């Protein structure tokens, strides 16, 4: 790891100003569970770390009014334990507590988690450094060097949204749930504040997999807002992985249902573990609108959610698994009381 | 005609349940593992891993590394002379060539090409990142057992009777192929070495299962007199066989200490551990089992092979625990190494019996099914009294008791035999499976010294290494039962070459090899005490009696040989730390046994496999420490669940090396993966192996349990899966 | 506080220039970055905890002021230093263990301001003005915490290497209110890998200790 300077500003404006002064190689750090990890792997070499976790006033959860509002610095564990979130938006609570471990959830922030880096093994373990012994071409890590995952051991790679340059899966759970719930992020940067639908935060890899987020240089996330909806109560985050806990998703589904008896008025479905960014399944949602939900329809919706998915060499099972995960999530959500 | 064994003894009183000897220090965080040792002036080392899988290191540029503040020195191949050859007439590990140091030939990705020494960990890592190595990669490498360029080498076959002839008589045959993947030990403690060179002596702290092996290896690798080396391994944070091999890094750290005159500490990062330590090789098992018209198994033809490195010596002895499992007199077993380009594989918990039993217990299950027989009743029908290969009688075998007791506790008689027939209300498929295992009981010679002091302290030194199996606990239990001393001031000195010679502790032989020596040295102490007191009656424990006799301490030594061992074995122990024998002894052969029963639940649509309960009943002879023995079996079952459902180290053949070389992507079981594990023991002493009657436990604990899980998956789903790990995609 | 930030500013190099000569920072004053003391009295607290031998050669150095096991600690650190390496290599607190260095095993678990964290992925700098509790600070002298006793009683350990992290996680788990059922305990302890496989004993120990902690055992 290269040396860096470190500062811990007390206000968001100070942080943005410090970023500007620091010049190239500046990076915000929140919990550090992703950034410090990839720094140890020598994937990124920031010269100046600006620790935002000392900034006051960004760690509140507000549940009054017509929106839920999470300050960006709320720890994931705190958001997962909030009584309103647990009762009225299980999809959000589950997407939080099913991620990582409680130790990491105590450190990681809800804002920082939106920017977590991929777990693709060729990205992570390919710098040839003492901690990551492999040496693999990776367009995301080193643009233009190629993609070792394509044609490789790609069991964990994406079946949706991939390109000829990159097939890395977007790793998060919380972003998937937020995408399903039409959340927005509030940003502060050198040019001031702006708000962004969360789905617009993420880029497809295309020819530029090294560009993952639409943040401008120096922009930091200050809050996440989620419009309130009664559908929140009939929701779930269903996560299928290679072990029962402490693992990333093979396939996951965030589902929230606005129901009239057993008829679906409107469905929200987003996919994790299978795509290069949090994936809203609009076609599946449309299929469900106005219809009576049963096991067969749930599975059909799941298949619709994965329509257009393309398999690599070893990850074709994710298409079927993803469809079934959506199906099970729909049944679980429908079974919850409004 | 095998010799008649004495009738099984009635069980004597079980040993008392006692807390683990070192538990208090461990829960306080006071136990010192190798990386916890701090020495003044210590330098931190970091090795630089090769980024090619095969070829030559042509140049290493160290200038940038030396410019990093805090970096003191960079060791390269130029700092290492060729090693000493093994001494003439050496046996066992002493006969092995030294581990390579830093050499231009690269045999596997991750091999060390340089080592940076610095004043801090951060500087050492930064320095290591700044090393620039150039390579001449080999034009091709052979990364997989199936790659062209793999060289097949037949190894020792195993033969009993005439299997081909017996197979021709068979009325029912199954012929199946099973595969066990490459897996890594991954103890939580990473490979750690600290070396100090002072006054012409080298002291090495290393987390190892073989302190003397380390000493012998370093002496050869850096060409110094082994008499100038002490190795200390007082606590190992998990071994499982990984730390029973000589590690490549040790000589590097030793040399660094010698060149700088300062203590040097290296903790190898997890990714480098994957690439440098030994591992369980991928193995393939073709099993043909034949039963006669009466449904009795009468013939085995079993071909086993495994991936091997170009120079590796880990033998493909997959038949070692299978030949005597079911009383089948006609057994033909072949073995082979398939040499490819990888680091050397080695011994990983139940190295041969675990993968072999996965195949064999699967084949037995398949044969039972073909015969329409219940798999438990089928196994019970096949008890054995001798090993057909050697003809030697089994000194003790209570496998059928294990099976019956396990079946009873599990509720096996409620099992609906039809695969796929048992479901929960939500559609979850339920399966019940059985798998049995055996593990050879090997014994080593031992030398023990015991000093009891008037000040209340006691020091017992003998050969052994504590890696969590609880060897200190069994030693303490045996000692405290034999002599009256203060248990709180008992120091058990093992893993330390400066006190007594240290045999490698592995192969489940630690307890059985230590206990007789403990009893012998305790008996000598009792005799010496009686002589000292010369008929006087003095009350109180031994410390009090010494005080009354105005004697500061009494020290005795005892040696112990395994059955059939000649006294020359002690010389082998002293000289080379090697003196083992078994499971075949002159007049008998000895195995430990276990029966596992597993229940699996398979999700209806997303096909996750859960193991809510396992029942395991073991025959390990006399149980000396019930609490730690139960933990060993639970640990073995967790390992088997990991092997059956989670673990595989994967190779991308375009690059070689291991792709999933960290603890997130090499999937070991977490707490939420594990349900109830009920453990029971037959606890009947083996009458012949040693006076205590104890056999090994740490590895038999695992054998057969993976098959129980796989057989349960078959019972749940009707799908017969013959390759570990069983994953969601195999059941979708 | 502002003056400290100014000090940081003057130390920041231009893009592309060689970083401030690290050898010149030793005793150089101006480029030695000070962590803001957040208005605490930590600087004037009583006797600092004992430190290890002379600090390593300078990189980007920070003066850290923290509290470990109820004792004040002031120490100069490399900004890259993890809390785990600070505890183990500088403060002689080797109870927390390195099992992976990437937050994947939990052996490094300690408490930061009363919450369990992975110290290998925590920049030591982040502990400025905060409180760290390690396994060494859990017992009351030689009186074991109920969780430690329960681990002994249920043999919730074997090699002992992951044990300090397990115990720190377990104590936090109970205080979080997560010891409500065996299934919940298993889930919330899944961030602590035990390769020896002592999970069954660990769950039993936590159930046992949780009862003792609720009925007035040590906090």
CSV table of N, CA, C and O in Angstrom, one decimal, chain A residues 113-120 123 140 156-162 166-177 179 198-199 201-205 212-213 237 239 248-252 271-280 318:
chain,number,residue,atom,x,y,z
A,113,UNK,N,-21.9,2.1,1.2
A,113,UNK,CA,-22.3,0.8,0.6
A,113,UNK,C,-22.8,0.8,-0.8
A,113,UNK,O,-22.7,-0.1,-1.6
A,114,UNK,N,-23.3,2.0,-1.2
A,114,UNK,CA,-23.7,2.2,-2.6
A,114,UNK,C,-22.6,2.1,-3.6
A,114,UNK,O,-22.8,1.9,-4.8
A,115,UNK,N,-21.4,2.4,-3.1
A,115,UNK,CA,-20.2,2.5,-3.9
A,115,UNK,C,-19.2,1.3,-3.8
A,115,UNK,O,-18.1,1.4,-4.1
A,116,UNK,N,-19.7,0.2,-3.2
A,116,UNK,CA,-18.9,-0.9,-3.0
A,116,UNK,C,-18.3,-1.5,-4.3
A,116,UNK,O,-19.1,-1.5,-5.3
A,117,UNK,N,-17.1,-1.9,-4.3
A,117,UNK,CA,-16.5,-2.4,-5.5
A,117,UNK,C,-16.8,-3.9,-5.8
A,117,UNK,O,-17.1,-4.7,-4.8
A,118,UNK,N,-16.7,-4.3,-7.0
A,118,UNK,CA,-17.1,-5.7,-7.3
A,118,UNK,C,-16.2,-6.8,-6.7
A,118,UNK,O,-15.1,-6.5,-6.3
A,119,UNK,N,-16.8,-8.0,-6.6
A,119,UNK,CA,-16.1,-9.1,-6.0
A,119,UNK,C,-15.5,-10.0,-7.1
A,119,UNK,O,-15.0,-11.1,-6.8
A,120,UNK,N,-15.6,-9.6,-8.3
A,120,UNK,CA,-15.0,-10.4,-9.4
A,120,UNK,C,-13.6,-10.8,-9.1
A,120,UNK,O,-12.8,-10.0,-8.7
A,123,UNK,N,-10.7,-9.2,-10.9
A,123,UNK,CA,-10.5,-7.8,-10.5
A,123,UNK,C,-9.8,-7.8,-9.2
A,123,UNK,O,-8.8,-7.1,-9.1
A,140,UNK,N,-11.5,-3.3,-15.9
A,140,UNK,CA,-12.0,-2.4,-14.9
A,140,UNK,C,-10.9,-1.8,-14.0
A,140,UNK,O,-10.9,-0.7,-13.7
A,156,UNK,N,-19.3,-16.9,-11.1
A,156,UNK,CA,-19.9,-15.8,-10.4
A,156,UNK,C,-20.2,-14.5,-11.2
A,156,UNK,O,-20.6,-13.5,-10.6
A,157,UNK,N,-20.0,-14.6,-12.5
A,157,UNK,CA,-20.2,-13.4,-13.3
A,157,UNK,C,-21.6,-13.1,-13.7
A,157,UNK,O,-22.5,-13.9,-13.5
A,158,UNK,N,-21.8,-11.9,-14.3
A,158,UNK,CA,-23.1,-11.4,-14.6
A,158,UNK,C,-23.7,-12.1,-15.8
A,158,UNK,O,-23.0,-12.5,-16.8
A,159,UNK,N,-25.0,-12.3,-15.8
A,159,UNK,CA,-25.8,-12.7,-17.0
A,159,UNK,C,-26.6,-11.6,-17.6
A,159,UNK,O,-27.3,-11.8,-18.7
A,160,UNK,N,-26.6,-10.5,-16.9
A,160,UNK,CA,-27.4,-9.3,-17.4
A,160,UNK,C,-26.5,-8.1,-17.4
A,160,UNK,O,-25.8,-7.9,-16.4
A,161,UNK,N,-26.5,-7.3,-18.5
A,161,UNK,CA,-25.8,-6.1,-18.5
A,161,UNK,C,-24.3,-6.2,-18.8
A,161,UNK,O,-23.6,-5.2,-18.7
A,162,UNK,N,-23.8,-7.3,-19.1
A,162,UNK,CA,-22.4,-7.4,-19.3
A,162,UNK,C,-22.0,-7.0,-20.8
A,162,UNK,O,-22.9,-6.8,-21.6
A,166,UNK,N,-16.4,-6.5,-20.0
A,166,UNK,CA,-16.5,-6.7,-18.5
A,166,UNK,C,-17.8,-7.5,-18.2
A,166,UNK,O,-18.8,-7.1,-18.8
A,167,UNK,N,-17.7,-8.4,-17.3
A,167,UNK,CA,-18.9,-9.2,-16.9
A,167,UNK,C,-19.0,-9.2,-15.4
A,167,UNK,O,-19.7,-10.0,-14.8
A,168,UNK,N,-18.4,-8.2,-14.7
A,168,UNK,CA,-18.4,-8.2,-13.2
A,168,UNK,C,-19.7,-7.9,-12.7
A,168,UNK,O,-20.4,-7.0,-13.1
A,169,UNK,N,-20.1,-8.6,-11.6
A,169,UNK,CA,-21.4,-8.4,-11.0
A,169,UNK,C,-21.3,-7.2,-10.0
A,169,UNK,O,-20.3,-7.1,-9.3
A,170,UNK,N,-22.4,-6.5,-9.9
A,170,UNK,CA,-22.5,-5.4,-8.9
A,170,UNK,C,-22.8,-6.1,-7.6
A,170,UNK,O,-23.7,-6.9,-7.5
A,171,UNK,N,-22.0,-5.9,-6.6
A,171,UNK,CA,-22.0,-6.8,-5.4
A,171,UNK,C,-23.1,-6.5,-4.3
A,171,UNK,O,-23.3,-7.4,-3.5
A,172,UNK,N,-23.7,-5.4,-4.4
A,172,UNK,CA,-24.5,-5.0,-3.2
A,172,UNK,C,-25.9,-5.6,-3.1
A,172,UNK,O,-26.4,-6.0,-4.1
A,173,UNK,N,-26.4,-5.5,-1.9
A,173,UNK,CA,-27.8,-5.9,-1.7
A,173,UNK,C,-28.7,-4.7,-1.4
A,173,UNK,O,-29.7,-4.5,-2.0
A,174,UNK,N,-28.2,-3.8,-0.6
A,174,UNK,CA,-28.9,-2.5,-0.3
A,174,UNK,C,-29.2,-1.7,-1.5
A,174,UNK,O,-30.3,-1.3,-1.7
A,175,UNK,N,-28.3,-1.6,-2.4
A,175,UNK,CA,-28.6,-0.8,-3.7
A,175,UNK,C,-29.7,-1.5,-4.5
A,175,UNK,O,-30.5,-0.8,-5.1
A,176,UNK,N,-29.8,-2.8,-4.4
A,176,UNK,CA,-30.8,-3.5,-5.2
A,176,UNK,C,-32.2,-3.2,-4.6
A,176,UNK,O,-33.2,-2.9,-5.3
A,177,UNK,N,-32.2,-3.2,-3.2
A,177,UNK,CA,-33.5,-2.9,-2.6
A,177,UNK,C,-33.9,-1.5,-2.8
A,177,UNK,O,-35.1,-1.2,-3.1
A,179,UNK,N,-33.1,0.4,-5.4
A,179,UNK,CA,-33.6,0.5,-6.8
A,179,UNK,C,-35.0,0.1,-6.9
A,179,UNK,O,-35.8,0.7,-7.6
A,198,UNK,N,-31.6,6.7,-7.7
A,198,UNK,CA,-30.5,5.8,-7.4
A,198,UNK,C,-30.1,5.0,-8.6
A,198,UNK,O,-28.9,4.7,-8.9
A,199,UNK,N,-31.1,4.6,-9.5
A,199,UNK,CA,-30.8,3.8,-10.6
A,199,UNK,C,-29.8,4.5,-11.5
A,199,UNK,O,-29.0,3.9,-12.3
A,201,UNK,N,-27.4,6.3,-10.6
A,201,UNK,CA,-26.0,6.3,-10.0
A,201,UNK,C,-25.1,5.3,-10.7
A,201,UNK,O,-23.9,5.5,-10.7
A,202,UNK,N,-25.6,4.3,-11.3
A,202,UNK,CA,-24.8,3.2,-11.7
A,202,UNK,C,-24.7,3.1,-13.2
A,202,UNK,O,-25.7,3.4,-13.9
A,203,UNK,N,-23.5,2.8,-13.7
A,203,UNK,CA,-23.3,2.7,-15.2
A,203,UNK,C,-23.2,1.2,-15.5
A,203,UNK,O,-22.7,0.4,-14.8
A,204,UNK,N,-23.6,0.9,-16.8
A,204,UNK,CA,-23.3,-0.4,-17.4
A,204,UNK,C,-21.8,-0.3,-17.8
A,204,UNK,O,-21.2,0.8,-18.0
A,205,UNK,N,-21.2,-1.5,-17.8
A,205,UNK,CA,-19.7,-1.5,-18.1
A,205,UNK,C,-19.4,-1.0,-19.5
A,205,UNK,O,-18.5,-0.2,-19.7
A,212,UNK,N,-17.8,3.3,-12.9
A,212,UNK,CA,-18.9,2.5,-12.4
A,212,UNK,C,-20.0,3.4,-11.9
A,212,UNK,O,-21.2,3.0,-11.9
A,213,UNK,N,-19.7,4.6,-11.5
A,213,UNK,CA,-20.7,5.5,-10.9
A,213,UNK,C,-20.8,6.8,-11.7
A,213,UNK,O,-19.8,7.3,-12.3
A,237,UNK,N,-36.3,-9.1,0.8
A,237,UNK,CA,-35.1,-9.3,0.1
A,237,UNK,C,-34.7,-10.7,0.2
A,237,UNK,O,-34.3,-11.1,1.3
A,239,UNK,N,-32.2,-13.7,-0.7
A,239,UNK,CA,-30.8,-13.8,-1.2
A,239,UNK,C,-30.3,-15.3,-1.2
A,239,UNK,O,-30.4,-15.9,-0.1
A,248,UNK,N,-21.6,-13.2,-0.6
A,248,UNK,CA,-22.3,-12.4,-1.6
A,248,UNK,C,-23.4,-13.3,-2.3
A,248,UNK,O,-23.4,-14.5,-2.2
A,249,UNK,N,-24.3,-12.6,-3.0
A,249,UNK,CA,-25.4,-13.3,-3.6
A,249,UNK,C,-25.0,-14.0,-4.9
A,249,UNK,O,-24.2,-13.5,-5.7
A,250,UNK,N,-25.4,-15.2,-5.1
A,250,UNK,CA,-25.4,-15.9,-6.4
A,250,UNK,C,-26.6,-15.2,-7.2
A,250,UNK,O,-26.4,-14.9,-8.4
A,251,UNK,N,-27.7,-15.1,-6.5
A,251,UNK,CA,-28.9,-14.4,-7.1
A,251,UNK,C,-29.7,-13.9,-6.0
A,251,UNK,O,-29.8,-14.5,-4.9
A,252,UNK,N,-30.3,-12.7,-6.2
A,252,UNK,CA,-31.1,-12.2,-5.1
A,252,UNK,C,-32.2,-11.4,-5.8
A,252,UNK,O,-32.1,-11.0,-7.0
A,271,UNK,N,-33.1,-7.1,-9.2
A,271,UNK,CA,-32.3,-8.3,-9.1
A,271,UNK,C,-30.9,-7.9,-8.6
A,271,UNK,O,-30.3,-6.9,-9.0
A,272,UNK,N,-30.3,-8.8,-7.8
A,272,UNK,CA,-28.9,-8.7,-7.4
A,272,UNK,C,-28.2,-10.0,-7.7
A,272,UNK,O,-28.8,-11.0,-8.0
A,273,UNK,N,-26.9,-10.0,-7.7
A,273,UNK,CA,-26.1,-11.2,-7.9
A,273,UNK,C,-26.0,-11.6,-9.4
A,273,UNK,O,-25.2,-12.5,-9.7
A,274,UNK,N,-26.8,-11.1,-10.3
A,274,UNK,CA,-26.8,-11.6,-11.6
A,274,UNK,C,-26.5,-10.5,-12.7
A,274,UNK,O,-26.4,-10.8,-13.9
A,275,UNK,N,-26.3,-9.3,-12.3
A,275,UNK,CA,-26.2,-8.2,-13.2
A,275,UNK,C,-25.0,-7.3,-12.9
A,275,UNK,O,-24.6,-7.2,-11.7
A,276,UNK,N,-24.7,-6.5,-13.9
A,276,UNK,CA,-23.5,-5.6,-13.7
A,276,UNK,C,-23.9,-4.3,-12.9
A,276,UNK,O,-23.0,-3.5,-12.6
A,277,UNK,N,-25.2,-4.1,-12.7
A,277,UNK,CA,-25.6,-3.1,-11.8
A,277,UNK,C,-27.0,-3.5,-11.3
A,277,UNK,O,-27.6,-4.5,-11.7
A,278,UNK,N,-27.4,-2.8,-10.2
A,278,UNK,CA,-28.7,-3.2,-9.6
A,278,UNK,C,-29.8,-3.2,-10.7
A,278,UNK,O,-29.9,-2.2,-11.4
A,279,UNK,N,-30.6,-4.2,-10.9
A,279,UNK,CA,-31.3,-4.5,-12.1
A,279,UNK,C,-32.8,-4.4,-11.8
A,279,UNK,O,-33.4,-5.3,-11.2
A,280,UNK,N,-33.5,-3.4,-12.3
A,280,UNK,CA,-34.9,-3.3,-12.2
A,280,UNK,C,-35.5,-4.2,-13.2
A,280,UNK,O,-35.2,-4.0,-14.4
A,318,UNK,N,-27.3,-19.4,-13.3
A,318,UNK,CA,-27.9,-18.2,-12.6
A,318,UNK,C,-29.2,-17.7,-13.2
A,318,UNK,O,-30.0,-17.0,-12.6
